Amino acid sequence: MDLKRGHKSSDLGTIPEDWNVITLGSLNPFITSGSRGWAKYYSESGAPFIRITNLSRMSIYPNLSDLKFVQLPPGNTEGARTQLKYGDLLISITADIGISGFADNSIPSPAYINQHIALVRVDPDKSDAKFLSYYLASEAAQRVFSAGTDQGAKAGMNLPGIRAIKTVFPSLKEQHRIATALSDMDALLAAIDDLIIKKRNTRQGATQSLLSGRTRLPGFGSSHDRRQSQVGLIPQDWKAIPLHGLSWMKSGENITATSIDQTSTFPCFGGNGLRGYTTRFTHDGDFALIGRQGALCGNVLGVSGRFFASEHAIVVTALPGTDISWLTLVLGNMHLNRYSESSAQPGLSVKKIASLMVATPPTKAEQAAIAAVLSDMDAELTALEQRRDKTRLLKQGMMQELLTGRTRLV
């Protein structure tokens, strides 16, 4: 194999000539794992107890949204041994081994780890733990973890195995620069994720407000003068109308699995959404589909164009005077799965669904305006999610470049 000038072969692939390959043990770190039997210390509040579920292959920073807490008895010596400090490197050592984490300042102190996680504490004058964490999260390191996992037995790694883990090792200065560059990308990803959460919450609030009439769009009357109805308080000029007064509902047609493939012309929808494609269609136009049976019973999907609807989907056709986009949003906000019949295979009755009452604006124009506002919010969310996905791909590319030395920050 031809080597790029200034590079050399190593146990971890091609690396720059001035890089080394070392084991974690050669850094003389403090290594330990969490204590067993701490479930008895679980509490509603207290010190965070970091578990594998708090680690992710998407980011080296622990996810603190689903924390367990512990309250240790006074003088607990195990707590002193397993308490996290800023800069600790975390590695999952049982089941899904090799998930890498970094203890940053977002973790409240004190915090502890359970027995499924190893803690590696290195001297910051010798190595950058954040760099090490990024390297262990890289594609190359993860392949090593996967190769070392015995799929025929319960996966696990002991502390000597942690010491034997190999990593590339640039100068400390370059480690800092690589860690900083990748950390900046993670900060950007976190900011986009936060914005997506805020936009989702705003969209949810707007949905509840607009579909109930608590908020009226400009030019469509007042939301202040409200009256009691079968569906709660609604504007004076709105009505409570059963779904059969707004639409026509009918289950789709039977189709065999052999008639569905991945290459035919027309999409085929069933109770759990898209099943595949088929050679003929049952509908042409704009409709709402309700999953009638299956794991996603009650799920609502807006569909346009030519498609085949199977017997496990309810096709909703808007009657004149009803905007189908608005009606699709209303159906999706009704949590229809709660009306499923109690059986081994949950199912919805068209008759039951059609009798449900809906708060209805007086004109199709207002319905369409509500749908347009919420559709614009959905488009903004989709654009943010696409931006996040592209940023993740960019970060993965940066990791591949920086952690192999193909791109240098010197």
mmCIF file with all atom_site columns, C-alpha atoms in Angstrom, residues 54-233:
data_model
loop_
_atom_site.group_PDB
_atom_site.id
_atom_site.type_symbol
_atom_site.label_atom_id
_atom_site.label_alt_id
_atom_site.label_comp_id
_atom_site.label_asym_id
_atom_site.label_entity_id
_atom_site.label_seq_id
_atom_site.pdbx_PDB_ins_code
_atom_site.Cartn_x
_atom_site.Cartn_y
_atom_site.Cartn_z
_atom_site.occupancy
_atom_site.B_iso_or_equiv
_atom_site.pdbx_formal_charge
_atom_site.auth_seq_id
_atom_site.auth_comp_id
_atom_site.auth_asym_id
_atom_site.auth_atom_id
_atom_site.pdbx_PDB_model_num
ATOM 1   C CA . ASN A 1 54  ? -27.249 7.929   29.528 1.00 0.00 ? 54  ASN A CA 1
ATOM 2   C CA . LEU A 1 55  ? -24.449 7.248   27.034 1.00 0.00 ? 55  LEU A CA 1
ATOM 3   C CA . SER A 1 56  ? -24.909 7.478   23.280 1.00 0.00 ? 56  SER A CA 1
ATOM 4   C CA . ARG A 1 57  ? -22.951 6.720   20.138 1.00 0.00 ? 57  ARG A CA 1
ATOM 5   C CA . MET A 1 58  ? -24.273 9.995   18.717 1.00 0.00 ? 58  MET A CA 1
ATOM 6   C CA . SER A 1 59  ? -22.353 12.199  21.170 1.00 0.00 ? 59  SER A CA 1
ATOM 7   C CA . ILE A 1 60  ? -19.643 11.834  23.804 1.00 0.00 ? 60  ILE A CA 1
ATOM 8   C CA . TYR A 1 61  ? -21.656 14.027  26.178 1.00 0.00 ? 61  TYR A CA 1
ATOM 9   C CA . PRO A 1 62  ? -24.024 12.068  28.465 1.00 0.00 ? 62  PRO A CA 1
ATOM 10  C CA . ASN A 1 63  ? -27.757 12.483  27.898 1.00 0.00 ? 63  ASN A CA 1
ATOM 11  C CA . LEU A 1 64  ? -29.202 13.683  31.194 1.00 0.00 ? 64  LEU A CA 1
ATOM 12  C CA . SER A 1 65  ? -32.880 13.618  30.173 1.00 0.00 ? 65  SER A CA 1
ATOM 13  C CA . ASP A 1 66  ? -33.552 10.239  31.821 1.00 0.00 ? 66  ASP A CA 1
ATOM 14  C CA . LEU A 1 67  ? -31.520 10.307  35.013 1.00 0.00 ? 67  LEU A CA 1
ATOM 15  C CA . LYS A 1 68  ? -31.728 8.032   38.007 1.00 0.00 ? 68  LYS A CA 1
ATOM 16  C CA . PHE A 1 69  ? -30.763 9.477   41.369 1.00 0.00 ? 69  PHE A CA 1
ATOM 17  C CA . VAL A 1 70  ? -29.188 7.937   44.449 1.00 0.00 ? 70  VAL A CA 1
ATOM 18  C CA . GLN A 1 71  ? -28.878 9.025   48.053 1.00 0.00 ? 71  GLN A CA 1
ATOM 19  C CA . LEU A 1 72  ? -25.911 7.339   49.690 1.00 0.00 ? 72  LEU A CA 1
ATOM 20  C CA . PRO A 1 73  ? -25.667 6.686   53.411 1.00 0.00 ? 73  PRO A CA 1
ATOM 21  C CA . PRO A 1 74  ? -23.035 8.773   55.260 1.00 0.00 ? 74  PRO A CA 1
ATOM 22  C CA . GLY A 1 75  ? -19.512 7.400   55.038 1.00 0.00 ? 75  GLY A CA 1
ATOM 23  C CA . ASN A 1 76  ? -20.131 5.216   51.973 1.00 0.00 ? 76  ASN A CA 1
ATOM 24  C CA . THR A 1 77  ? -16.603 4.411   50.734 1.00 0.00 ? 77  THR A CA 1
ATOM 25  C CA . GLU A 1 78  ? -17.814 3.105   47.376 1.00 0.00 ? 78  GLU A CA 1
ATOM 26  C CA . GLY A 1 79  ? -19.167 6.576   46.659 1.00 0.00 ? 79  GLY A CA 1
ATOM 27  C CA . ALA A 1 80  ? -15.712 8.110   47.020 1.00 0.00 ? 80  ALA A CA 1
ATOM 28  C CA . ARG A 1 81  ? -14.267 5.558   44.579 1.00 0.00 ? 81  ARG A CA 1
ATOM 29  C CA . THR A 1 82  ? -16.915 5.899   41.867 1.00 0.00 ? 82  THR A CA 1
ATOM 30  C CA . GLN A 1 83  ? -17.667 9.628   42.046 1.00 0.00 ? 83  GLN A CA 1
ATOM 31  C CA . LEU A 1 84  ? -17.194 11.401  38.746 1.00 0.00 ? 84  LEU A CA 1
ATOM 32  C CA . LYS A 1 85  ? -14.827 14.308  38.231 1.00 0.00 ? 85  LYS A CA 1
ATOM 33  C CA . TYR A 1 86  ? -14.682 16.735  35.340 1.00 0.00 ? 86  TYR A CA 1
ATOM 34  C CA . GLY A 1 87  ? -12.695 15.233  32.474 1.00 0.00 ? 87  GLY A CA 1
ATOM 35  C CA . ASP A 1 88  ? -13.350 11.583  33.294 1.00 0.00 ? 88  ASP A CA 1
ATOM 36  C CA . LEU A 1 89  ? -13.542 9.273   30.300 1.00 0.00 ? 89  LEU A CA 1
ATOM 37  C CA . LEU A 1 90  ? -16.497 6.833   30.434 1.00 0.00 ? 90  LEU A CA 1
ATOM 38  C CA . ILE A 1 91  ? -16.707 3.505   28.596 1.00 0.00 ? 91  ILE A CA 1
ATOM 39  C CA . SER A 1 92  ? -19.579 0.998   28.645 1.00 0.00 ? 92  SER A CA 1
ATOM 40  C CA . ILE A 1 93  ? -18.158 -2.426  29.579 1.00 0.00 ? 93  ILE A CA 1
ATOM 41  C CA . THR A 1 94  ? -21.152 -4.800  29.492 1.00 0.00 ? 94  THR A CA 1
ATOM 42  C CA . ALA A 1 95  ? -23.784 -5.682  26.888 1.00 0.00 ? 95  ALA A CA 1
ATOM 43  C CA . ASP A 1 96  ? -23.373 -2.837  24.347 1.00 0.00 ? 96  ASP A CA 1
ATOM 44  C CA . ILE A 1 97  ? -19.689 -2.313  25.001 1.00 0.00 ? 97  ILE A CA 1
ATOM 45  C CA . GLY A 1 98  ? -17.505 0.526   23.797 1.00 0.00 ? 98  GLY A CA 1
ATOM 46  C CA . ILE A 1 99  ? -19.899 3.463   24.075 1.00 0.00 ? 99  ILE A CA 1
ATOM 47  C CA . SER A 1 100 ? -17.678 6.396   24.928 1.00 0.00 ? 100 SER A CA 1
ATOM 48  C CA . GLY A 1 101 ? -18.593 9.354   27.124 1.00 0.00 ? 101 GLY A CA 1
ATOM 49  C CA . PHE A 1 102 ? -16.958 12.442  28.595 1.00 0.00 ? 102 PHE A CA 1
ATOM 50  C CA . ALA A 1 103 ? -17.849 13.892  31.996 1.00 0.00 ? 103 ALA A CA 1
ATOM 51  C CA . ASP A 1 104 ? -18.236 17.613  31.429 1.00 0.00 ? 104 ASP A CA 1
ATOM 52  C CA . ASN A 1 105 ? -19.622 20.399  33.596 1.00 0.00 ? 105 ASN A CA 1
ATOM 53  C CA . SER A 1 106 ? -23.227 19.666  32.561 1.00 0.00 ? 106 SER A CA 1
ATOM 54  C CA . ILE A 1 107 ? -23.267 16.743  35.023 1.00 0.00 ? 107 ILE A CA 1
ATOM 55  C CA . PRO A 1 108 ? -24.197 17.978  38.520 1.00 0.00 ? 108 PRO A CA 1
ATOM 56  C CA . SER A 1 109 ? -21.764 17.098  41.303 1.00 0.00 ? 109 SER A CA 1
ATOM 57  C CA . PRO A 1 110 ? -21.603 14.696  43.007 1.00 0.00 ? 110 PRO A CA 1
ATOM 58  C CA . ALA A 1 111 ? -22.469 12.077  40.404 1.00 0.00 ? 111 ALA A CA 1
ATOM 59  C CA . TYR A 1 112 ? -21.729 8.357   40.239 1.00 0.00 ? 112 TYR A CA 1
ATOM 60  C CA . ILE A 1 113 ? -21.542 5.510   37.704 1.00 0.00 ? 113 ILE A CA 1
ATOM 61  C CA . ASN A 1 114 ? -23.108 2.081   37.828 1.00 0.00 ? 114 ASN A CA 1
ATOM 62  C CA . GLN A 1 115 ? -21.312 -1.238  37.398 1.00 0.00 ? 115 GLN A CA 1
ATOM 63  C CA . HIS A 1 116 ? -21.803 -1.321  33.624 1.00 0.00 ? 116 HIS A CA 1
ATOM 64  C CA . ILE A 1 117 ? -19.526 1.687   33.071 1.00 0.00 ? 117 ILE A CA 1
ATOM 65  C CA . ALA A 1 118 ? -15.780 2.074   33.490 1.00 0.00 ? 118 ALA A CA 1
ATOM 66  C CA . LEU A 1 119 ? -14.251 5.375   34.542 1.00 0.00 ? 119 LEU A CA 1
ATOM 67  C CA . VAL A 1 120 ? -10.827 6.331   33.172 1.00 0.00 ? 120 VAL A CA 1
ATOM 68  C CA . ARG A 1 121 ? -9.114  9.351   34.738 1.00 0.00 ? 121 ARG A CA 1
ATOM 69  C CA . VAL A 1 122 ? -5.943  10.539  33.011 1.00 0.00 ? 122 VAL A CA 1
ATOM 70  C CA . ASP A 1 123 ? -3.429  13.183  33.973 1.00 0.00 ? 123 ASP A CA 1
ATOM 71  C CA . PRO A 1 124 ? -4.408  16.301  31.942 1.00 0.00 ? 124 PRO A CA 1
ATOM 72  C CA . ASP A 1 125 ? -0.710  17.128  31.577 1.00 0.00 ? 125 ASP A CA 1
ATOM 73  C CA . LYS A 1 126 ? -0.240  13.855  29.687 1.00 0.00 ? 126 LYS A CA 1
ATOM 74  C CA . SER A 1 127 ? -3.352  13.574  27.568 1.00 0.00 ? 127 SER A CA 1
ATOM 75  C CA . ASP A 1 128 ? -6.642  15.287  26.696 1.00 0.00 ? 128 ASP A CA 1
ATOM 76  C CA . ALA A 1 129 ? -9.443  13.012  27.903 1.00 0.00 ? 129 ALA A CA 1
ATOM 77  C CA . LYS A 1 130 ? -11.921 14.668  25.551 1.00 0.00 ? 130 LYS A CA 1
ATOM 78  C CA . PHE A 1 131 ? -9.687  13.774  22.609 1.00 0.00 ? 131 PHE A CA 1
ATOM 79  C CA . LEU A 1 132 ? -9.477  10.182  23.849 1.00 0.00 ? 132 LEU A CA 1
ATOM 80  C CA . SER A 1 133 ? -13.252 10.042  24.168 1.00 0.00 ? 133 SER A CA 1
ATOM 81  C CA . TYR A 1 134 ? -13.708 11.298  20.614 1.00 0.00 ? 134 TYR A CA 1
ATOM 82  C CA . TYR A 1 135 ? -11.209 8.769   19.326 1.00 0.00 ? 135 TYR A CA 1
ATOM 83  C CA . LEU A 1 136 ? -12.960 5.882   21.100 1.00 0.00 ? 136 LEU A CA 1
ATOM 84  C CA . ALA A 1 137 ? -16.238 7.081   19.564 1.00 0.00 ? 137 ALA A CA 1
ATOM 85  C CA . SER A 1 138 ? -14.717 7.119   16.068 1.00 0.00 ? 138 SER A CA 1
ATOM 86  C CA . GLU A 1 139 ? -15.525 4.593   13.369 1.00 0.00 ? 139 GLU A CA 1
ATOM 87  C CA . ALA A 1 140 ? -12.088 2.954   13.561 1.00 0.00 ? 140 ALA A CA 1
ATOM 88  C CA . ALA A 1 141 ? -12.220 2.431   17.326 1.00 0.00 ? 141 ALA A CA 1
ATOM 89  C CA . GLN A 1 142 ? -15.795 1.188   17.221 1.00 0.00 ? 142 GLN A CA 1
ATOM 90  C CA . ARG A 1 143 ? -14.828 -1.467  14.690 1.00 0.00 ? 143 ARG A CA 1
ATOM 91  C CA . VAL A 1 144 ? -12.217 -2.722  17.169 1.00 0.00 ? 144 VAL A CA 1
ATOM 92  C CA . PHE A 1 145 ? -14.826 -2.856  19.952 1.00 0.00 ? 145 PHE A CA 1
ATOM 93  C CA . SER A 1 146 ? -17.225 -4.764  17.690 1.00 0.00 ? 146 SER A CA 1
ATOM 94  C CA . ALA A 1 147 ? -14.534 -7.250  16.653 1.00 0.00 ? 147 ALA A CA 1
ATOM 95  C CA . GLY A 1 148 ? -13.654 -7.911  20.277 1.00 0.00 ? 148 GLY A CA 1
ATOM 96  C CA . THR A 1 149 ? -17.215 -8.649  21.338 1.00 0.00 ? 149 THR A CA 1
ATOM 97  C CA . ASP A 1 150 ? -18.047 -12.356 21.598 1.00 0.00 ? 150 ASP A CA 1
ATOM 98  C CA . GLN A 1 151 ? -21.515 -12.509 20.055 1.00 0.00 ? 151 GLN A CA 1
ATOM 99  C CA . GLY A 1 152 ? -21.988 -16.040 21.341 1.00 0.00 ? 152 GLY A CA 1
ATOM 100 C CA . ALA A 1 153 ? -21.718 -15.058 24.990 1.00 0.00 ? 153 ALA A CA 1
ATOM 101 C CA . LYS A 1 154 ? -22.674 -12.173 27.221 1.00 0.00 ? 154 LYS A CA 1
ATOM 102 C CA . ALA A 1 155 ? -20.560 -9.264  26.034 1.00 0.00 ? 155 ALA A CA 1
ATOM 103 C CA . GLY A 1 156 ? -18.270 -7.723  28.574 1.00 0.00 ? 156 GLY A CA 1
ATOM 104 C CA . MET A 1 157 ? -14.924 -6.032  29.172 1.00 0.00 ? 157 MET A CA 1
ATOM 105 C CA . ASN A 1 158 ? -12.851 -6.078  32.339 1.00 0.00 ? 158 ASN A CA 1
ATOM 106 C CA . LEU A 1 159 ? -10.578 -3.354  33.684 1.00 0.00 ? 159 LEU A CA 1
ATOM 107 C CA . PRO A 1 160 ? -7.361  -4.946  32.315 1.00 0.00 ? 160 PRO A CA 1
ATOM 108 C CA . GLY A 1 161 ? -9.125  -4.902  28.948 1.00 0.00 ? 161 GLY A CA 1
ATOM 109 C CA . ILE A 1 162 ? -9.708  -1.174  29.377 1.00 0.00 ? 162 ILE A CA 1
ATOM 110 C CA . ARG A 1 163 ? -5.995  -0.659  30.032 1.00 0.00 ? 163 ARG A CA 1
ATOM 111 C CA . ALA A 1 164 ? -5.178  -2.570  26.841 1.00 0.00 ? 164 ALA A CA 1
ATOM 112 C CA . ILE A 1 165 ? -7.335  -0.348  24.606 1.00 0.00 ? 165 ILE A CA 1
ATOM 113 C CA . LYS A 1 166 ? -5.207  1.265   21.925 1.00 0.00 ? 166 LYS A CA 1
ATOM 114 C CA . THR A 1 167 ? -5.538  4.852   20.745 1.00 0.00 ? 167 THR A CA 1
ATOM 115 C CA . VAL A 1 168 ? -3.752  7.146   18.354 1.00 0.00 ? 168 VAL A CA 1
ATOM 116 C CA . PHE A 1 169 ? -1.693  9.739   20.195 1.00 0.00 ? 169 PHE A CA 1
ATOM 117 C CA . PRO A 1 170 ? -0.741  13.104  18.661 1.00 0.00 ? 170 PRO A CA 1
ATOM 118 C CA . SER A 1 171 ? 1.032   15.794  20.625 1.00 0.00 ? 171 SER A CA 1
ATOM 119 C CA . LEU A 1 172 ? -0.941  17.209  23.550 1.00 0.00 ? 172 LEU A CA 1
ATOM 120 C CA . LYS A 1 173 ? -1.296  20.508  21.684 1.00 0.00 ? 173 LYS A CA 1
ATOM 121 C CA . GLU A 1 174 ? -2.830  18.782  18.652 1.00 0.00 ? 174 GLU A CA 1
ATOM 122 C CA . GLN A 1 175 ? -5.088  16.685  20.902 1.00 0.00 ? 175 GLN A CA 1
ATOM 123 C CA . HIS A 1 176 ? -6.469  19.929  22.373 1.00 0.00 ? 176 HIS A CA 1
ATOM 124 C CA . ARG A 1 177 ? -7.073  21.393  18.917 1.00 0.00 ? 177 ARG A CA 1
ATOM 125 C CA . ILE A 1 178 ? -8.824  18.283  17.604 1.00 0.00 ? 178 ILE A CA 1
ATOM 126 C CA . ALA A 1 179 ? -10.989 18.011  20.723 1.00 0.00 ? 179 ALA A CA 1
ATOM 127 C CA . THR A 1 180 ? -11.907 21.700  20.500 1.00 0.00 ? 180 THR A CA 1
ATOM 128 C CA . ALA A 1 181 ? -12.879 21.480  16.813 1.00 0.00 ? 181 ALA A CA 1
ATOM 129 C CA . LEU A 1 182 ? -15.107 18.445  17.377 1.00 0.00 ? 182 LEU A CA 1
ATOM 130 C CA . SER A 1 183 ? -16.541 19.922  20.565 1.00 0.00 ? 183 SER A CA 1
ATOM 131 C CA . ASP A 1 184 ? -17.535 23.031  18.602 1.00 0.00 ? 184 ASP A CA 1
ATOM 132 C CA . MET A 1 185 ? -19.444 20.798  16.187 1.00 0.00 ? 185 MET A CA 1
ATOM 133 C CA . ASP A 1 186 ? -21.178 19.092  19.098 1.00 0.00 ? 186 ASP A CA 1
ATOM 134 C CA . ALA A 1 187 ? -22.123 22.500  20.503 1.00 0.00 ? 187 ALA A CA 1
ATOM 135 C CA . LEU A 1 188 ? -23.653 23.421  17.131 1.00 0.00 ? 188 LEU A CA 1
ATOM 136 C CA . LEU A 1 189 ? -25.580 20.152  17.056 1.00 0.00 ? 189 LEU A CA 1
ATOM 137 C CA . ALA A 1 190 ? -26.828 20.748  20.610 1.00 0.00 ? 190 ALA A CA 1
ATOM 138 C CA . ALA A 1 191 ? -27.988 24.249  19.659 1.00 0.00 ? 191 ALA A CA 1
ATOM 139 C CA . ILE A 1 192 ? -29.906 22.877  16.654 1.00 0.00 ? 192 ILE A CA 1
ATOM 140 C CA . ASP A 1 193 ? -31.463 20.153  18.831 1.00 0.00 ? 193 ASP A CA 1
ATOM 141 C CA . ASP A 1 194 ? -32.545 22.755  21.384 1.00 0.00 ? 194 ASP A CA 1
ATOM 142 C CA . LEU A 1 195 ? -34.103 24.860  18.619 1.00 0.00 ? 195 LEU A CA 1
ATOM 143 C CA . ILE A 1 196 ? -35.946 21.815  17.260 1.00 0.00 ? 196 ILE A CA 1
ATOM 144 C CA . ILE A 1 197 ? -37.381 21.097  20.721 1.00 0.00 ? 197 ILE A CA 1
ATOM 145 C CA . LYS A 1 198 ? -38.525 24.715  21.082 1.00 0.00 ? 198 LYS A CA 1
ATOM 146 C CA . LYS A 1 199 ? -40.097 24.701  17.617 1.00 0.00 ? 199 LYS A CA 1
ATOM 147 C CA . ARG A 1 200 ? -41.876 21.403  18.347 1.00 0.00 ? 200 ARG A CA 1
ATOM 148 C CA . ASN A 1 201 ? -43.282 22.794  21.581 1.00 0.00 ? 201 ASN A CA 1
ATOM 149 C CA . THR A 1 202 ? -44.401 25.960  19.773 1.00 0.00 ? 202 THR A CA 1
ATOM 150 C CA . ARG A 1 203 ? -46.016 23.879  17.054 1.00 0.00 ? 203 ARG A CA 1
ATOM 151 C CA . GLN A 1 204 ? -47.812 21.706  19.601 1.00 0.00 ? 204 GLN A CA 1
ATOM 152 C CA . GLY A 1 205 ? -49.150 24.787  21.393 1.00 0.00 ? 205 GLY A CA 1
ATOM 153 C CA . ALA A 1 206 ? -50.270 26.362  18.110 1.00 0.00 ? 206 ALA A CA 1
ATOM 154 C CA . THR A 1 207 ? -52.027 23.140  17.109 1.00 0.00 ? 207 THR A CA 1
ATOM 155 C CA . GLN A 1 208 ? -54.037 22.999  20.324 1.00 0.00 ? 208 GLN A CA 1
ATOM 156 C CA . SER A 1 209 ? -54.870 26.693  20.173 1.00 0.00 ? 209 SER A CA 1
ATOM 157 C CA . LEU A 1 210 ? -55.817 26.927  16.495 1.00 0.00 ? 210 LEU A CA 1
ATOM 158 C CA . LEU A 1 211 ? -57.796 23.673  16.273 1.00 0.00 ? 211 LEU A CA 1
ATOM 159 C CA . SER A 1 212 ? -59.860 24.581  19.349 1.00 0.00 ? 212 SER A CA 1
ATOM 160 C CA . GLY A 1 213 ? -60.491 28.184  18.287 1.00 0.00 ? 213 GLY A CA 1
ATOM 161 C CA . ARG A 1 214 ? -58.728 29.646  21.310 1.00 0.00 ? 214 ARG A CA 1
ATOM 162 C CA . THR A 1 215 ? -56.691 31.547  18.735 1.00 0.00 ? 215 THR A CA 1
ATOM 163 C CA . ARG A 1 216 ? -58.228 32.877  15.505 1.00 0.00 ? 216 ARG A CA 1
ATOM 164 C CA . LEU A 1 217 ? -56.210 33.906  12.508 1.00 0.00 ? 217 LEU A CA 1
ATOM 165 C CA . PRO A 1 218 ? -56.580 37.500  11.273 1.00 0.00 ? 218 PRO A CA 1
ATOM 166 C CA . GLY A 1 219 ? -59.749 38.047  9.244  1.00 0.00 ? 219 GLY A CA 1
ATOM 167 C CA . PHE A 1 220 ? -61.645 35.067  10.666 1.00 0.00 ? 220 PHE A CA 1
ATOM 168 C CA . GLY A 1 221 ? -63.527 36.448  13.654 1.00 0.00 ? 221 GLY A CA 1
ATOM 169 C CA . SER A 1 222 ? -62.912 36.701  17.368 1.00 0.00 ? 222 SER A CA 1
ATOM 170 C CA . SER A 1 223 ? -61.787 34.036  19.820 1.00 0.00 ? 223 SER A CA 1
ATOM 171 C CA . HIS A 1 224 ? -62.988 36.008  22.866 1.00 0.00 ? 224 HIS A CA 1
ATOM 172 C CA . ASP A 1 225 ? -66.716 35.362  22.527 1.00 0.00 ? 225 ASP A CA 1
ATOM 173 C CA . ARG A 1 226 ? -66.975 31.636  23.189 1.00 0.00 ? 226 ARG A CA 1
ATOM 174 C CA . ARG A 1 227 ? -69.749 29.202  24.033 1.00 0.00 ? 227 ARG A CA 1
ATOM 175 C CA . GLN A 1 228 ? -69.986 25.760  25.547 1.00 0.00 ? 228 GLN A CA 1
ATOM 176 C CA . SER A 1 229 ? -70.427 22.839  23.120 1.00 0.00 ? 229 SER A CA 1
ATOM 177 C CA . GLN A 1 230 ? -70.154 19.048  23.017 1.00 0.00 ? 230 GLN A CA 1
ATOM 178 C CA . VAL A 1 231 ? -66.403 19.444  22.491 1.00 0.00 ? 231 VAL A CA 1
ATOM 179 C CA . GLY A 1 232 ? -65.861 22.177  25.088 1.00 0.00 ? 232 GLY A CA 1
ATOM 180 C CA . LEU A 1 233 ? -65.599 25.942  24.620 1.00 0.00 ? 233 LEU A CA 1
#
